[in-house]
Coordinates of C-alpha atoms in Angstrom, one line a residue:
M1279 CA 169.3 94.6 90.1
K1280 CA 166.7 96.1 92.4
P1281 CA 163.0 95.2 92.3
G1282 CA 161.4 97.2 89.4
D1283 CA 164.6 98.0 87.5
F1284 CA 163.5 96.1 84.5
T1285 CA 160.1 97.8 84.4
Y1286 CA 161.6 101.2 84.9
H1287 CA 164.0 100.7 82.1
E1288 CA 161.3 99.4 79.8
I1289 CA 159.0 102.3 80.4
T1290 CA 161.7 104.9 80.0
T1291 CA 163.2 103.5 76.8
Q1292 CA 159.9 102.6 75.1
T1293 CA 160.1 105.4 72.5
E1294 CA 162.9 103.5 70.8
A1295 CA 160.5 100.7 70.2
W1296 CA 157.9 103.1 68.9
V1297 CA 160.3 104.2 66.1
E1298 CA 161.1 100.6 65.2
A1299 CA 157.4 99.8 65.0
L1300 CA 156.9 102.5 62.5
D1301 CA 159.9 101.3 60.5
V1302 CA 158.6 97.7 60.5
V1303 CA 155.2 98.9 59.1
E1304 CA 157.0 101.0 56.5
R1305 CA 159.1 98.1 55.3
S1306 CA 156.0 96.0 55.1
R1307 CA 154.0 98.7 53.3
T1308 CA 153.6 96.9 50.0
D1309 CA 152.6 93.6 51.6
L1310 CA 150.2 95.3 53.9
T1311 CA 148.6 97.2 51.1
T1312 CA 148.1 93.9 49.2
L1313 CA 146.6 92.3 52.3
F1314 CA 144.1 95.2 52.8
S1315 CA 143.2 95.3 49.1
H1316 CA 141.0 92.2 49.6
H1317 CA 137.4 92.5 50.6
Y1318 CA 136.6 91.2 54.1
S1319 CA 133.3 90.9 55.8
Q1320 CA 134.9 92.2 59.0
V1321 CA 138.3 92.6 60.7
I1322 CA 138.8 90.9 64.0
F1323 CA 141.5 91.9 66.4
T1324 CA 142.4 89.3 69.0
G1325 CA 144.7 88.8 72.0
C1326 CA 144.8 88.0 75.7
G1327 CA 145.1 90.3 78.7
S1328 CA 147.0 93.4 77.6
T1329 CA 146.8 92.5 74.0
Y1330 CA 143.1 92.0 74.2
Y1331 CA 142.9 95.6 75.4
L1332 CA 145.2 96.6 72.6
S1333 CA 142.8 94.9 70.3
K1334 CA 139.9 96.9 71.6
A1335 CA 141.9 100.2 71.0
A1336 CA 143.1 99.0 67.6
A1337 CA 139.7 97.8 66.3
A1338 CA 138.0 101.1 67.2
L1339 CA 140.8 103.0 65.5
F1340 CA 140.9 100.7 62.4
Q1341 CA 137.1 101.2 61.9
E1342 CA 137.4 104.9 62.2
C1343 CA 140.3 105.1 59.8
T1344 CA 138.9 102.7 57.1
G1345 CA 135.1 102.6 57.5
R1346 CA 135.4 98.8 57.6
I1347 CA 133.7 96.8 60.3
A1348 CA 136.2 96.0 62.9
R1349 CA 135.9 94.6 66.4
A1350 CA 137.9 92.9 69.2
A1351 CA 137.5 89.5 70.8
P1352 CA 139.5 87.8 73.4
A1353 CA 141.4 84.8 71.9
G1354 CA 139.8 82.5 74.4
E1355 CA 136.4 83.5 73.3
L1356 CA 137.3 83.2 69.6
L1357 CA 138.5 79.6 70.5
L1358 CA 135.7 78.4 72.8
N1359 CA 132.7 80.5 71.6
E1360 CA 133.6 81.0 68.0
R1361 CA 129.9 81.3 66.8
T1362 CA 129.4 84.4 68.9
I1363 CA 132.1 86.2 66.9
L1364 CA 132.2 84.5 63.5
P1365 CA 129.0 83.3 61.8
S1366 CA 128.9 79.6 60.9
N1367 CA 127.5 80.3 57.4
H1368 CA 130.2 82.8 56.5
V1369 CA 130.6 83.6 52.8
E1370 CA 133.1 86.4 52.6
P1371 CA 136.4 86.0 54.4
T1372 CA 137.4 87.7 57.7
L1373 CA 140.8 89.3 58.3
L1374 CA 142.1 88.2 61.7
I1375 CA 144.8 90.4 63.3
A1376 CA 146.3 88.5 66.2
I1377 CA 148.5 90.4 68.7
S1378 CA 150.8 88.7 71.2
R1379 CA 154.0 89.9 72.9
S1380 CA 155.5 86.4 73.2
G1381 CA 153.9 84.7 70.2
T1382 CA 153.4 81.6 72.3
T1383 CA 150.2 82.3 74.3
T1384 CA 148.1 79.1 74.1
E1385 CA 144.6 80.7 73.5
T1386 CA 145.9 82.9 70.7
L1387 CA 147.8 80.1 69.0
R1388 CA 144.8 77.7 69.2
A1389 CA 142.3 80.4 68.0
V1390 CA 144.5 81.2 65.0
E1391 CA 145.0 77.5 64.2
R1392 CA 141.2 77.0 64.3
F1393 CA 140.6 80.1 62.1
K1394 CA 143.0 78.8 59.5
T1395 CA 141.8 75.2 59.6
H1396 CA 138.3 76.4 58.9
H1397 CA 139.6 78.7 56.0
R1398 CA 138.1 81.8 57.6
G1399 CA 140.5 84.2 55.9
K1400 CA 143.9 85.8 56.1
V1401 CA 145.9 86.3 59.3
L1402 CA 148.1 89.3 60.3
V1403 CA 150.3 88.9 63.4
I1404 CA 151.8 91.7 65.5
T1405 CA 154.4 90.5 68.0
N1406 CA 157.8 91.2 69.5
Y1407 CA 159.5 87.8 68.9
A1408 CA 160.2 86.3 65.4
D1409 CA 161.2 82.7 66.2
R1410 CA 157.9 81.8 67.9
P1411 CA 154.9 79.7 66.8
L1412 CA 152.4 82.5 66.2
P1413 CA 154.3 84.3 63.4
Q1414 CA 154.7 81.0 61.6
L1415 CA 150.9 80.7 61.3
A1416 CA 150.5 84.2 59.8
D1417 CA 150.1 85.3 56.2
L1418 CA 152.1 88.4 57.2
S1419 CA 153.9 89.3 60.5
L1420 CA 155.0 92.6 62.0
I1421 CA 157.7 91.9 64.5
I1422 CA 159.0 94.7 66.7
E1423 CA 162.0 93.3 68.5
K1424 CA 162.8 96.4 70.5
G1425 CA 159.6 95.9 72.3
Q1426 CA 160.9 92.8 74.0
E1427 CA 160.9 92.8 77.9
E1428 CA 162.3 91.1 80.9
S1429 CA 159.4 92.1 83.2
I1430 CA 156.1 90.4 83.3
A1431 CA 153.7 93.3 83.0
Q1432 CA 153.6 94.7 79.5
T1433 CA 154.7 98.3 79.1
R1434 CA 157.2 98.8 76.3
S1435 CA 155.9 95.8 74.4
F1436 CA 152.3 97.0 74.5
A1437 CA 153.2 100.5 73.4
S1438 CA 155.3 99.2 70.5
M1439 CA 152.6 96.9 69.2
Y1440 CA 150.0 99.6 69.6
V1441 CA 152.1 102.0 67.5
A1442 CA 152.3 99.3 64.8
A1443 CA 148.6 98.7 64.9
V1444 CA 147.9 102.5 64.6
A1445 CA 150.3 102.9 61.7
T1446 CA 148.8 99.8 60.0
S1447 CA 145.3 101.2 60.4
L1448 CA 146.3 104.6 59.0
L1449 CA 147.9 102.7 56.0
A1450 CA 144.8 100.7 55.4
G1451 CA 142.7 103.9 55.5
E1452 CA 145.2 105.7 53.2
H1453 CA 145.9 108.4 55.9
H1454 CA 149.5 108.7 54.6
S1455 CA 150.3 112.2 56.0
E1456 CA 149.1 111.1 59.5
R1457 CA 151.2 108.0 59.4
S1458 CA 154.3 110.0 58.5
A1459 CA 153.6 112.4 61.4
M1460 CA 153.8 109.5 63.8
Y1461 CA 157.6 109.7 63.7
Q1462 CA 157.2 112.8 65.9
L1463 CA 155.8 110.7 68.7
A1464 CA 159.1 109.5 70.1
E1465 CA 160.3 113.0 71.0
K1466 CA 156.9 113.9 72.5
G1467 CA 157.0 110.7 74.6
Q1468 CA 160.4 111.5 76.1
T1469 CA 159.3 115.0 76.9
L1470 CA 156.3 113.6 78.8
L1471 CA 158.4 111.1 80.7
S1472 CA 160.8 113.9 81.9
S1473 CA 158.1 116.5 82.5
Y1474 CA 155.6 114.4 84.4
A1475 CA 157.6 111.7 86.2
S1476 CA 157.3 113.6 89.5
L1477 CA 153.5 113.9 89.2
A1478 CA 153.3 110.1 88.5
Q1479 CA 155.4 109.5 91.6
E1480 CA 153.4 111.9 93.8
I1481 CA 150.1 110.2 93.0
G1482 CA 151.5 106.6 92.8
E1483 CA 153.2 106.8 96.2
N1484 CA 150.1 108.3 97.9
L1485 CA 148.8 105.2 99.7
N1486 CA 145.8 107.1 101.0
F1487 CA 144.2 106.5 97.6
D1488 CA 142.6 103.0 97.6
R1489 CA 140.9 102.9 94.3
F1490 CA 141.6 104.1 90.7
Y1491 CA 139.1 104.5 87.8
F1492 CA 140.4 105.0 84.3
L1493 CA 138.0 106.7 81.9
G1494 CA 138.3 106.7 78.1
S1495 CA 135.9 106.6 75.2
G1496 CA 136.1 105.8 71.5
I1497 CA 139.6 105.0 70.4
R1498 CA 140.8 105.6 73.9
Y1499 CA 138.7 103.0 75.8
G1500 CA 141.1 100.2 75.2
L1501 CA 144.0 102.3 76.4
A1502 CA 142.0 103.1 79.6
C1503 CA 141.5 99.3 80.1
E1504 CA 145.2 98.8 79.7
A1505 CA 146.2 101.5 82.1
N1506 CA 143.7 100.0 84.6
L1507 CA 145.4 96.6 84.1
K1508 CA 148.8 98.0 84.9
M1509 CA 147.5 99.4 88.1
K1510 CA 145.8 96.2 89.1
E1511 CA 148.7 93.9 88.1
M1512 CA 151.6 95.9 89.5
T1513 CA 150.1 97.3 92.6
L1514 CA 147.2 95.0 93.7
T1515 CA 144.9 98.1 93.9
H1516 CA 141.2 98.2 93.2
S1517 CA 141.0 99.6 89.6
E1518 CA 138.4 99.6 86.9
P1519 CA 138.0 101.2 83.4
F1520 CA 134.8 102.8 82.1
H1521 CA 133.6 104.9 79.2
F1522 CA 133.2 108.5 80.3
L1523 CA 129.4 108.8 80.2
E1524 CA 128.9 105.3 81.6
F1525 CA 130.7 106.2 84.8
R1526 CA 127.7 108.2 86.0
H1527 CA 125.5 105.1 85.6
G1528 CA 126.3 103.4 88.9
P1529 CA 130.1 103.4 89.3
M1530 CA 130.3 107.0 90.6
S1531 CA 128.7 105.7 93.8
M1532 CA 132.2 104.4 94.7
V1533 CA 133.8 107.9 94.4
G1534 CA 135.1 109.7 97.5
G1535 CA 138.1 111.2 99.1
H1536 CA 140.3 108.1 98.6
T1537 CA 139.6 107.8 94.9
V1538 CA 141.7 108.8 91.8
V1539 CA 139.8 109.3 88.6
V1540 CA 142.0 109.3 85.5
G1541 CA 140.6 110.8 82.4
L1542 CA 142.0 110.1 78.9
L1543 CA 140.4 113.1 77.3
S1544 CA 139.6 113.5 73.6
E1545 CA 139.6 116.6 71.6
S1546 CA 136.3 115.9 69.8
N1547 CA 134.3 115.3 73.0
F1548 CA 136.3 117.3 75.5
P1549 CA 133.5 119.3 77.0
H1550 CA 131.3 116.3 77.8
E1551 CA 134.3 114.3 79.2
W1552 CA 135.6 117.2 81.2
A1553 CA 132.2 117.6 82.8
V1554 CA 132.4 114.1 84.1
L1555 CA 135.8 114.7 85.7
E1556 CA 134.5 118.0 87.3
E1557 CA 131.6 116.1 88.8
M1558 CA 133.8 113.4 90.3
Q1559 CA 136.1 116.1 91.7
S1560 CA 133.1 117.7 93.4
L1561 CA 132.5 114.3 95.1
G1562 CA 136.0 114.4 96.5
A1563 CA 138.0 112.4 94.0
R1564 CA 141.6 113.4 92.9
I1565 CA 141.5 114.0 89.2
L1566 CA 144.3 113.2 86.8
S1567 CA 143.5 114.3 83.3
L1568 CA 145.5 113.7 80.1
A1569 CA 144.9 115.5 76.9
N1570 CA 146.6 117.1 74.0
R1571 CA 145.8 120.6 75.4
G1572 CA 143.6 122.4 77.9
D1573 CA 144.1 125.0 80.5
K1574 CA 143.3 122.8 83.5
V1575 CA 144.6 119.5 82.2
S1576 CA 147.1 117.7 84.4
I1577 CA 149.2 116.2 81.7
K1578 CA 149.4 118.0 78.3
F1579 CA 150.9 116.4 75.2
H1580 CA 151.3 119.6 73.1
S1581 CA 151.8 117.3 70.2
H1582 CA 150.3 119.3 67.3
L1583 CA 149.4 115.9 65.8
P1584 CA 146.0 114.5 64.7
E1585 CA 143.9 112.8 67.3
L1586 CA 144.1 109.5 65.4
V1587 CA 147.9 109.5 65.8
Y1588 CA 148.9 110.3 69.3
G1589 CA 147.1 107.7 71.4
V1590 CA 150.3 106.1 72.7
L1591 CA 151.1 109.3 74.5
Y1592 CA 148.5 108.5 77.1
L1593 CA 150.5 105.5 78.3
P1594 CA 154.0 106.3 79.7
V1595 CA 153.1 108.5 82.6
L1596 CA 150.3 106.2 83.7
Q1597 CA 152.7 103.2 83.5
L1598 CA 155.2 105.2 85.7
M1599 CA 152.4 105.9 88.2
A1600 CA 151.7 102.2 88.6
Y1601 CA 155.5 101.5 88.9
Y1602 CA 155.9 104.0 91.7
R1603 CA 152.8 102.7 93.6
A1604 CA 154.1 99.2 93.4
L1605 CA 157.4 100.2 95.0
A1606 CA 155.6 102.3 97.7
K1607 CA 153.6 99.2 98.6
G1608 CA 156.7 97.0 98.8
L1609 CA 155.9 95.1 95.7
D1610 CA 158.1 94.2 92.7
P1611 CA 156.8 95.7 89.5
D1612 CA 158.9 93.2 87.5
R1613 CA 157.2 90.2 89.1
P1614 CA 153.5 90.9 89.8
T1615 CA 151.8 88.5 92.2
H1616 CA 150.6 85.1 90.7
L1617 CA 151.5 86.1 87.1
S1618 CA 153.9 84.8 84.5
A1619 CA 155.1 86.4 81.3
V1620 CA 153.2 83.9 79.1
V1621 CA 150.1 81.8 79.8
E1622 CA 150.7 78.4 78.2
L1623 CA 148.0 75.7 78.8
D1624 CA 148.1 72.0 78.4
T1625 CA 144.3 71.7 78.3
L1626 CA 143.6 73.6 75.1

């Protein structure tokens, strides 16, 4: 095996895991409907690292789909600073949705244990491994085994769990036709991988670029955070995520000829977001834009799907870009510097 072989395989086969994620949600439809039939004061999504960013994307989507208050919190904060997230004098229960690739991350395990000890409410777990401690703590688990990985940086696993979270949110909000439409995503994802792999390689291998900014707003901000993390983890490159309009408030001072600005464009706010990209281009940045459609957009999905549904399509090409950049820098995408697949701590 050559460096990066696992990562490449996991990126390019991830659509199989998307389909399984949808199947898992469908098989659990009755149990999920029962779970969401209860009244909750709020829904908290939690995870660590990539799955915290997944939580941010999922919480925004869940609230938009259902109208229920939903937010994300790092599992470490839920554990160590619980009162900043959950009121001490709670009356109505909270639904906790804990997301973990491995099901063994210490902060997530301890946060869920504390949540249950204090009888805060029900727990839904989304993970890729069944025989691990976290699913055993859950009232209901969604396990997507095809999302399992050999590499350390999450690609296929993240996408599989994100698809499950989206389908779950659509189910909770009774968006049944949109949930059914998600089965079209796998074909669209494979088309993107084949159509834009060369663009991902071109930008990724250009080592004249020394900083990357990933812009996304609304339900796309968590995805921008995750794309940023892949670039940071795999390639040791300066990378940051921002909301589109926030980027003008200071961060744009860093933009120049060695900058790549990646825009995860929405349909609903396209003109405002596109204006930010054009402004950064005028300052010398290389622009990489992703959207469902648009004449000047770099990567077009052409999905003919609702905006709530196709978020996972932003991921594969950006994951490939990080993969190619890591190789160009002589790094192993499978084994990012200083990282391990699971963070397990003896002190918590």
